[in-house]
Coordinates of C-alpha atoms and ligand atoms in Angstrom, one line a residue:
X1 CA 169.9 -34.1 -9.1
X2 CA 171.6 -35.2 -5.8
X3 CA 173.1 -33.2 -2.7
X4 CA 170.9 -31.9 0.3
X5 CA 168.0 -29.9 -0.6
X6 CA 167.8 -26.5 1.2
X7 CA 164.8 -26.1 3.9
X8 CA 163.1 -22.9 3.8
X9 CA 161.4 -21.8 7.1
X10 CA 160.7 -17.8 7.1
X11 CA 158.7 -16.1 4.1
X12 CA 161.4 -13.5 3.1
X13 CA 164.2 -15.8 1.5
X14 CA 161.1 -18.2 0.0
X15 CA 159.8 -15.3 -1.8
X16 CA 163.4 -14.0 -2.6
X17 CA 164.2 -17.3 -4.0
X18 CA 161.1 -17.5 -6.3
X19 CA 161.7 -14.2 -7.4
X20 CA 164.9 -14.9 -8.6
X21 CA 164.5 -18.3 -10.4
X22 CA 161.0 -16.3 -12.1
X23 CA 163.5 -13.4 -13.4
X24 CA 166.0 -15.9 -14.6
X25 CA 162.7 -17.3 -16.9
X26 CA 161.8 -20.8 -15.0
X27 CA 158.7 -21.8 -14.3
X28 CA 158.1 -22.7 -10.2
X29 CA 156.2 -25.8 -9.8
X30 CA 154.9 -26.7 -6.2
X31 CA 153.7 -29.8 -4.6
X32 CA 151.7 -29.2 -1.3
X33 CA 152.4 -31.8 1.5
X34 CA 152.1 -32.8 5.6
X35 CA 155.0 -35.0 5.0
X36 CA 155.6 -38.4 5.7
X37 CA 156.5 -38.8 2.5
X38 CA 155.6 -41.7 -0.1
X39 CA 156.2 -42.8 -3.6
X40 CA 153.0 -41.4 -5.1
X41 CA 154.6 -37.5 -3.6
X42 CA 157.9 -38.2 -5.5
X43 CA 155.8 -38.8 -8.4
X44 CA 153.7 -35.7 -8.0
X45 CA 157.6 -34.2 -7.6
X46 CA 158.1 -35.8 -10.9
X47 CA 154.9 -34.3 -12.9
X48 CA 155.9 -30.4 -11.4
X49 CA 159.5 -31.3 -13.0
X50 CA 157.8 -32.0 -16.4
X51 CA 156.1 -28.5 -16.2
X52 CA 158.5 -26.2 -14.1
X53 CA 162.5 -26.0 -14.1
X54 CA 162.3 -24.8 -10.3
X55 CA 160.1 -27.4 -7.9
X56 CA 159.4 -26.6 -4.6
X57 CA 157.8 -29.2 -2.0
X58 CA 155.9 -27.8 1.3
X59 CA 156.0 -30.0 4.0
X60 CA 153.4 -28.7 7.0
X61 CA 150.7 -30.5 9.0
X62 CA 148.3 -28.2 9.0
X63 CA 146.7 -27.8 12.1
X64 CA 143.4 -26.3 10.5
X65 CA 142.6 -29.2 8.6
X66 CA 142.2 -31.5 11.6
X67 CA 139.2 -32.2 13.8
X68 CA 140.3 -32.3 17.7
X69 CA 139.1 -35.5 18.0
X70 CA 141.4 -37.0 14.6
X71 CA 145.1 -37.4 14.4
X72 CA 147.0 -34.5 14.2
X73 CA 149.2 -35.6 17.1
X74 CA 150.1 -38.4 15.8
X75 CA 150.1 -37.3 12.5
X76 CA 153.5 -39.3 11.4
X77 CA 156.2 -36.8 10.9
X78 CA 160.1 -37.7 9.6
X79 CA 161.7 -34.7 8.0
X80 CA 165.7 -36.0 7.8
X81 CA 163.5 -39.1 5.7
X82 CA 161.7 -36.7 3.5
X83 CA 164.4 -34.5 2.6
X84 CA 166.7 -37.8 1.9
X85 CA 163.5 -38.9 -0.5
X86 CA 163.5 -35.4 -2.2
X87 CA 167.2 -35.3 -2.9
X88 CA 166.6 -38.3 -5.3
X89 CA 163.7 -36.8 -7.6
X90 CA 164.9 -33.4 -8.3
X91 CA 163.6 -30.6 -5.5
X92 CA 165.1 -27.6 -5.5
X93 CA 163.5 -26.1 -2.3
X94 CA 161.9 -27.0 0.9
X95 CA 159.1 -25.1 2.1
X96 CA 158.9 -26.0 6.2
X97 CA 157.0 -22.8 7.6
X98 CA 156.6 -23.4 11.6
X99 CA 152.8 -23.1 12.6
X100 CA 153.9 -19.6 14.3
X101 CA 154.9 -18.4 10.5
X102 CA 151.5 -19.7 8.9
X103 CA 149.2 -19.0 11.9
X104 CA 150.5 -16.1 13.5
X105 CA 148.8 -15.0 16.8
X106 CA 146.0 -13.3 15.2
X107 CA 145.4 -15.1 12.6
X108 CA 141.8 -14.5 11.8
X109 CA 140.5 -15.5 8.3
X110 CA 139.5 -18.6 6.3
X111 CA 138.6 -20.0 2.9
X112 CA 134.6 -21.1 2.8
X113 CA 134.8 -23.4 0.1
X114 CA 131.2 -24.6 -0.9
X115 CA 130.3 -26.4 -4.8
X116 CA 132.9 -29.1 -4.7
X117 CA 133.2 -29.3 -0.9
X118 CA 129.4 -30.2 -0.6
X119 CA 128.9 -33.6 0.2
X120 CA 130.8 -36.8 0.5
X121 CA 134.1 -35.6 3.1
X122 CA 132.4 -32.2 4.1
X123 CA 129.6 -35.0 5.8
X124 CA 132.1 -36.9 7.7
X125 CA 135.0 -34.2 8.3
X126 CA 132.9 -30.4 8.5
X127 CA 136.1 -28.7 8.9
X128 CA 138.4 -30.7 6.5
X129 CA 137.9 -28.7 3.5
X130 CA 138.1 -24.9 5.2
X131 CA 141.8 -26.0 6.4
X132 CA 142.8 -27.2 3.5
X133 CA 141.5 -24.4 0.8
X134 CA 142.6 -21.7 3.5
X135 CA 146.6 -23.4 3.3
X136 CA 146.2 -24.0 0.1
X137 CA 145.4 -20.2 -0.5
X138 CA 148.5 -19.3 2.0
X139 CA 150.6 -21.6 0.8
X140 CA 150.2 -20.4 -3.3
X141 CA 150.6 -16.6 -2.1
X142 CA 153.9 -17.5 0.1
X143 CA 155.6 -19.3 -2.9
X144 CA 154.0 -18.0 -5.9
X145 CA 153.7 -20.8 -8.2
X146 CA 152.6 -20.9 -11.8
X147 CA 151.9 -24.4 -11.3
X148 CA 150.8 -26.6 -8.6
X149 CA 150.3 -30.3 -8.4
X150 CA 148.2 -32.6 -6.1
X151 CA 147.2 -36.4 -6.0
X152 CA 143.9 -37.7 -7.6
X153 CA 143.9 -40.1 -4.3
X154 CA 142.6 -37.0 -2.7
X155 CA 139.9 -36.1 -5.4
X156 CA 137.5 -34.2 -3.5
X157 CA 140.4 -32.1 -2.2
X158 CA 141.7 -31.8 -5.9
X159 CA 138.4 -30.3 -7.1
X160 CA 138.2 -28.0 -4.3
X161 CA 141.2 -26.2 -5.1
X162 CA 140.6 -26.4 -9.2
X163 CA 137.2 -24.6 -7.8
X164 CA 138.9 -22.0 -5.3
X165 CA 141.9 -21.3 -8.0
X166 CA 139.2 -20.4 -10.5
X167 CA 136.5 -18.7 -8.4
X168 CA 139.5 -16.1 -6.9
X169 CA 141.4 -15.9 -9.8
X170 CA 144.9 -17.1 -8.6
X171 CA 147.4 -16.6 -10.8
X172 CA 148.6 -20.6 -11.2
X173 CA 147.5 -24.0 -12.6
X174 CA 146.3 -26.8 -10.8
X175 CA 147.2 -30.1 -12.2
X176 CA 146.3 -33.2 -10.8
X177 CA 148.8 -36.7 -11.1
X178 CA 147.4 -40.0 -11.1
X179 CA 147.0 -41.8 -7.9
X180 CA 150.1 -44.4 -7.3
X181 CA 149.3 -48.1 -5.7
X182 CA 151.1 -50.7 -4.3
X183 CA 151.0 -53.7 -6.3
X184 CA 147.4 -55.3 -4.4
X185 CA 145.9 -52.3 -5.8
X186 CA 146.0 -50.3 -2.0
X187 CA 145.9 -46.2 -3.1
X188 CA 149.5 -45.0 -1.3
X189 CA 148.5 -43.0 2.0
X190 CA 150.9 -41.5 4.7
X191 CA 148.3 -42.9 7.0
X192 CA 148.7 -47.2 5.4
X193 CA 151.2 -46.8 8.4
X194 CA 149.0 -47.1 10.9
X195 CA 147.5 -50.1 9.4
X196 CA 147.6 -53.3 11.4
X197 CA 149.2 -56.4 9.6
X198 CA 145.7 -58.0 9.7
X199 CA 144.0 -54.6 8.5
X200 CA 146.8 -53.8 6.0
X201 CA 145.8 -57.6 4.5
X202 CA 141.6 -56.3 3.9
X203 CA 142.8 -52.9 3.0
X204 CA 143.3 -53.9 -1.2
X205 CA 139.5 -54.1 -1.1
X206 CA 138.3 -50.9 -1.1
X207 CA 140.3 -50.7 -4.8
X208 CA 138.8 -53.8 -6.2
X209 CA 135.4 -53.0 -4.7
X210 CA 134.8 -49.2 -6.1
X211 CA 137.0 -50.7 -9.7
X212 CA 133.6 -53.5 -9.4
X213 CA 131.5 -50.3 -9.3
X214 CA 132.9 -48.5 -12.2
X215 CA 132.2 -51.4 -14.3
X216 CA 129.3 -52.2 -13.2
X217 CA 128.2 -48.4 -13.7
X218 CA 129.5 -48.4 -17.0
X219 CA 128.2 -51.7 -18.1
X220 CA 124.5 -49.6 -17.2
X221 CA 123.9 -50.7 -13.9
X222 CA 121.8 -48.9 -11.9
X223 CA 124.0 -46.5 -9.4
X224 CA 122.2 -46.7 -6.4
X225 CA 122.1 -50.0 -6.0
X226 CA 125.2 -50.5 -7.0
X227 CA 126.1 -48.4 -4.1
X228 CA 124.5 -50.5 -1.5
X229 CA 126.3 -53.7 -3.0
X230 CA 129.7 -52.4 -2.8
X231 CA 129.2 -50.7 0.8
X232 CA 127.9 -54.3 1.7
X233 CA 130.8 -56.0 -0.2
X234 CA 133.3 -54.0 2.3
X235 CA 131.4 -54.8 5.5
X236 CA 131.9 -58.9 4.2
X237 CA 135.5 -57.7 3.5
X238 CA 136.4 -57.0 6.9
X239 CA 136.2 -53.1 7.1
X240 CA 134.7 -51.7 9.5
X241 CA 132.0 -48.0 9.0
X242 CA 131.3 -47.3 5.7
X243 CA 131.1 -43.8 5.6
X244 CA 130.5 -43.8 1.8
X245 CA 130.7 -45.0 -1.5
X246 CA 129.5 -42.9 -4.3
X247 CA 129.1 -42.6 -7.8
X248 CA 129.4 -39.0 -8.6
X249 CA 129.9 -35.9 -11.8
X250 CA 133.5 -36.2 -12.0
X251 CA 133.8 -32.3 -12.2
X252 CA 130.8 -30.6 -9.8
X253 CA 131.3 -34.1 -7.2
X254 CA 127.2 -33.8 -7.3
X255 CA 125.0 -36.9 -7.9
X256 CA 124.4 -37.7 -11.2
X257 CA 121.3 -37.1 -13.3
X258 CA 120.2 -41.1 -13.8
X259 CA 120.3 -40.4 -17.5
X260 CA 124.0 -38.5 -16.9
X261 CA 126.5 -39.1 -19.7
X262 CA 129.0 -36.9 -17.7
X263 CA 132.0 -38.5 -17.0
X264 CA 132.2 -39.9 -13.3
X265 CA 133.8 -41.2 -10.8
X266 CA 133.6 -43.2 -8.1
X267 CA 134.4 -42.5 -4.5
X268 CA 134.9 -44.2 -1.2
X269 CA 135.5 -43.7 2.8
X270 CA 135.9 -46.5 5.6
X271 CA 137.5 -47.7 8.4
X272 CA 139.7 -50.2 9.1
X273 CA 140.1 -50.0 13.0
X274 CA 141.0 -46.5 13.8
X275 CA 142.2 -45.9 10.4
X276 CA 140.3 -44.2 7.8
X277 CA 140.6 -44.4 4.8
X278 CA 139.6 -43.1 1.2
X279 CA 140.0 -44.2 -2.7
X280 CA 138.6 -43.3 -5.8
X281 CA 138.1 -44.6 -9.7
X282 CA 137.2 -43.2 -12.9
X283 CA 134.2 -44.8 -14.5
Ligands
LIG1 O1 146.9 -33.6 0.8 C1 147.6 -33.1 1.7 O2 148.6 -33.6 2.1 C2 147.1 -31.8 2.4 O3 145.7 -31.9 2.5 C3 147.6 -30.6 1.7 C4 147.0 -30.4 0.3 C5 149.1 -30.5 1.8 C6 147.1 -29.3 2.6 O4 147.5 -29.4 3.9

């Protein structure tokens, strides 16, 4: 597909729009974004394609989501870029609310996602999860979606919503795409911008470090000290806090039972300088 994709910014033509592609029998697919977009979004663009003939991609940096003290400000925005990058993969729709259209003076009510929001983020970023299950929520009323799809790079995130879907019974599937790398391994992030050259060179470690622990875990090693090695091995690599590295039930995000033959995964969070940043493995 190729031309200019249309931008949708008020809630009356989005849902005329949907309405019409759902009585002319297609599927809506939608992939939820802040932007600044990267290869791994046009492939999550790609997987809605394979299960909806309509796709629609939100871009908003949700305000709700961010601490005052993180970087929302800088957050890095570059919509004539995005919408150049979506013309290429097959979009059919832009959905651009302003904050005034999502969070209208008044605005008084939020998701409190607990079960899969426990732990691991929620212990670093309190807030994160709210602002993300209560957009989430908005954004899957406003377009009406039978299917969304999100990024395993954001795991915890991705299990929130598979719990919120589920526990309010909203009318859509959640489907979640493989995260994409570059080719040292480093997980594709909006935020690998604000990596230093020197920082962007340490940054592949996090990868090979948690891809050591899945081995090591599945070889029978024992998890907690595992743990401590790799959150060591990082420090020697050059990154600065460690705020975690887990092995944990790939489903519930809870610590395993020692004896666990659930599948799991492992998960990670540090800083390199001012940048944070996260990754994950299967075991
Ligand atoms: O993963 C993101 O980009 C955001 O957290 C999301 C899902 C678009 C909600 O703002």
């Amino acid at each position: 597909m190729s031309g200019p994709v249309p931008v949708v910014r008020t809630l009356q033509p989005l849902r005329e729009m949907v309405a019409r592609w759902h009585r002319e029998g297609s599927a809506v697919g939608l992939v939820p974004t802040m932007g600044a977009l990267h290869r791994g979004h046009l492939e999550l663009v790609r997987e809605a394609r394979k299960r909806a003939a309509r796709v629609v991609v939100s871009i908003f940096v949700n305000p709700t989501q961010f601490a005052p003290n993180e970087d929302f400000d800088r957050y890095p925005r570059d919509e004539a870029g995005d919408l150049a990058k979506l013309a290429s993969v097959g979009c059919d729709a832009v959905w651009s609310p302003e904050r005034s259209v999502m969070y209208p003076d008044g605005f008084a009510t939020r998701i409190v996602p607990a079960g899969a929001a426990e732990g691991l983020e929620s212990d670093f970023r309190p807030h994160f999860f709210g602002g993300v299950a209560t957009v989430c929520c908005k954004l899957f009323t406003q377009v009406g979606p039978d299917v969304a799809v999100f990024g395993e790079k954001d795991f915890q995130q991705l299990a929130v919503v598979k719990q919120m879907v589920r526990d309010l019974n909203l009318p859509l599937e959640i489907v979640g795409a493989e995260t994409v790398r570059e080719a040292d391994g480093l997980a594709m992030s909006s935020r690998n911008a604000y990596l230093s050259p020197g920082e962007r060179a340490i940054a592949p470690a996090m990868h090979r470090v948690i891809t050591e622990v899945a081995d090591k875990v599945r070889g029978g090693a024992d998890i907690a000290a595992t743990e401590r090695a790799a959150s060591a091995a990082l420090t020697e690599a050059g990154f600065g806090k460690i705020d975690y590295v887990a092995v944990r039930d790939a489903i519930s995000l809870q610590v395993p039972a020692p004896t666990s033959r659930a599948s799991l995964r492992v998960l990670a969070a540090a800083w390199l300088g001012k940048t944070r940043l996260i990754d994950n493995v299967p075991v």
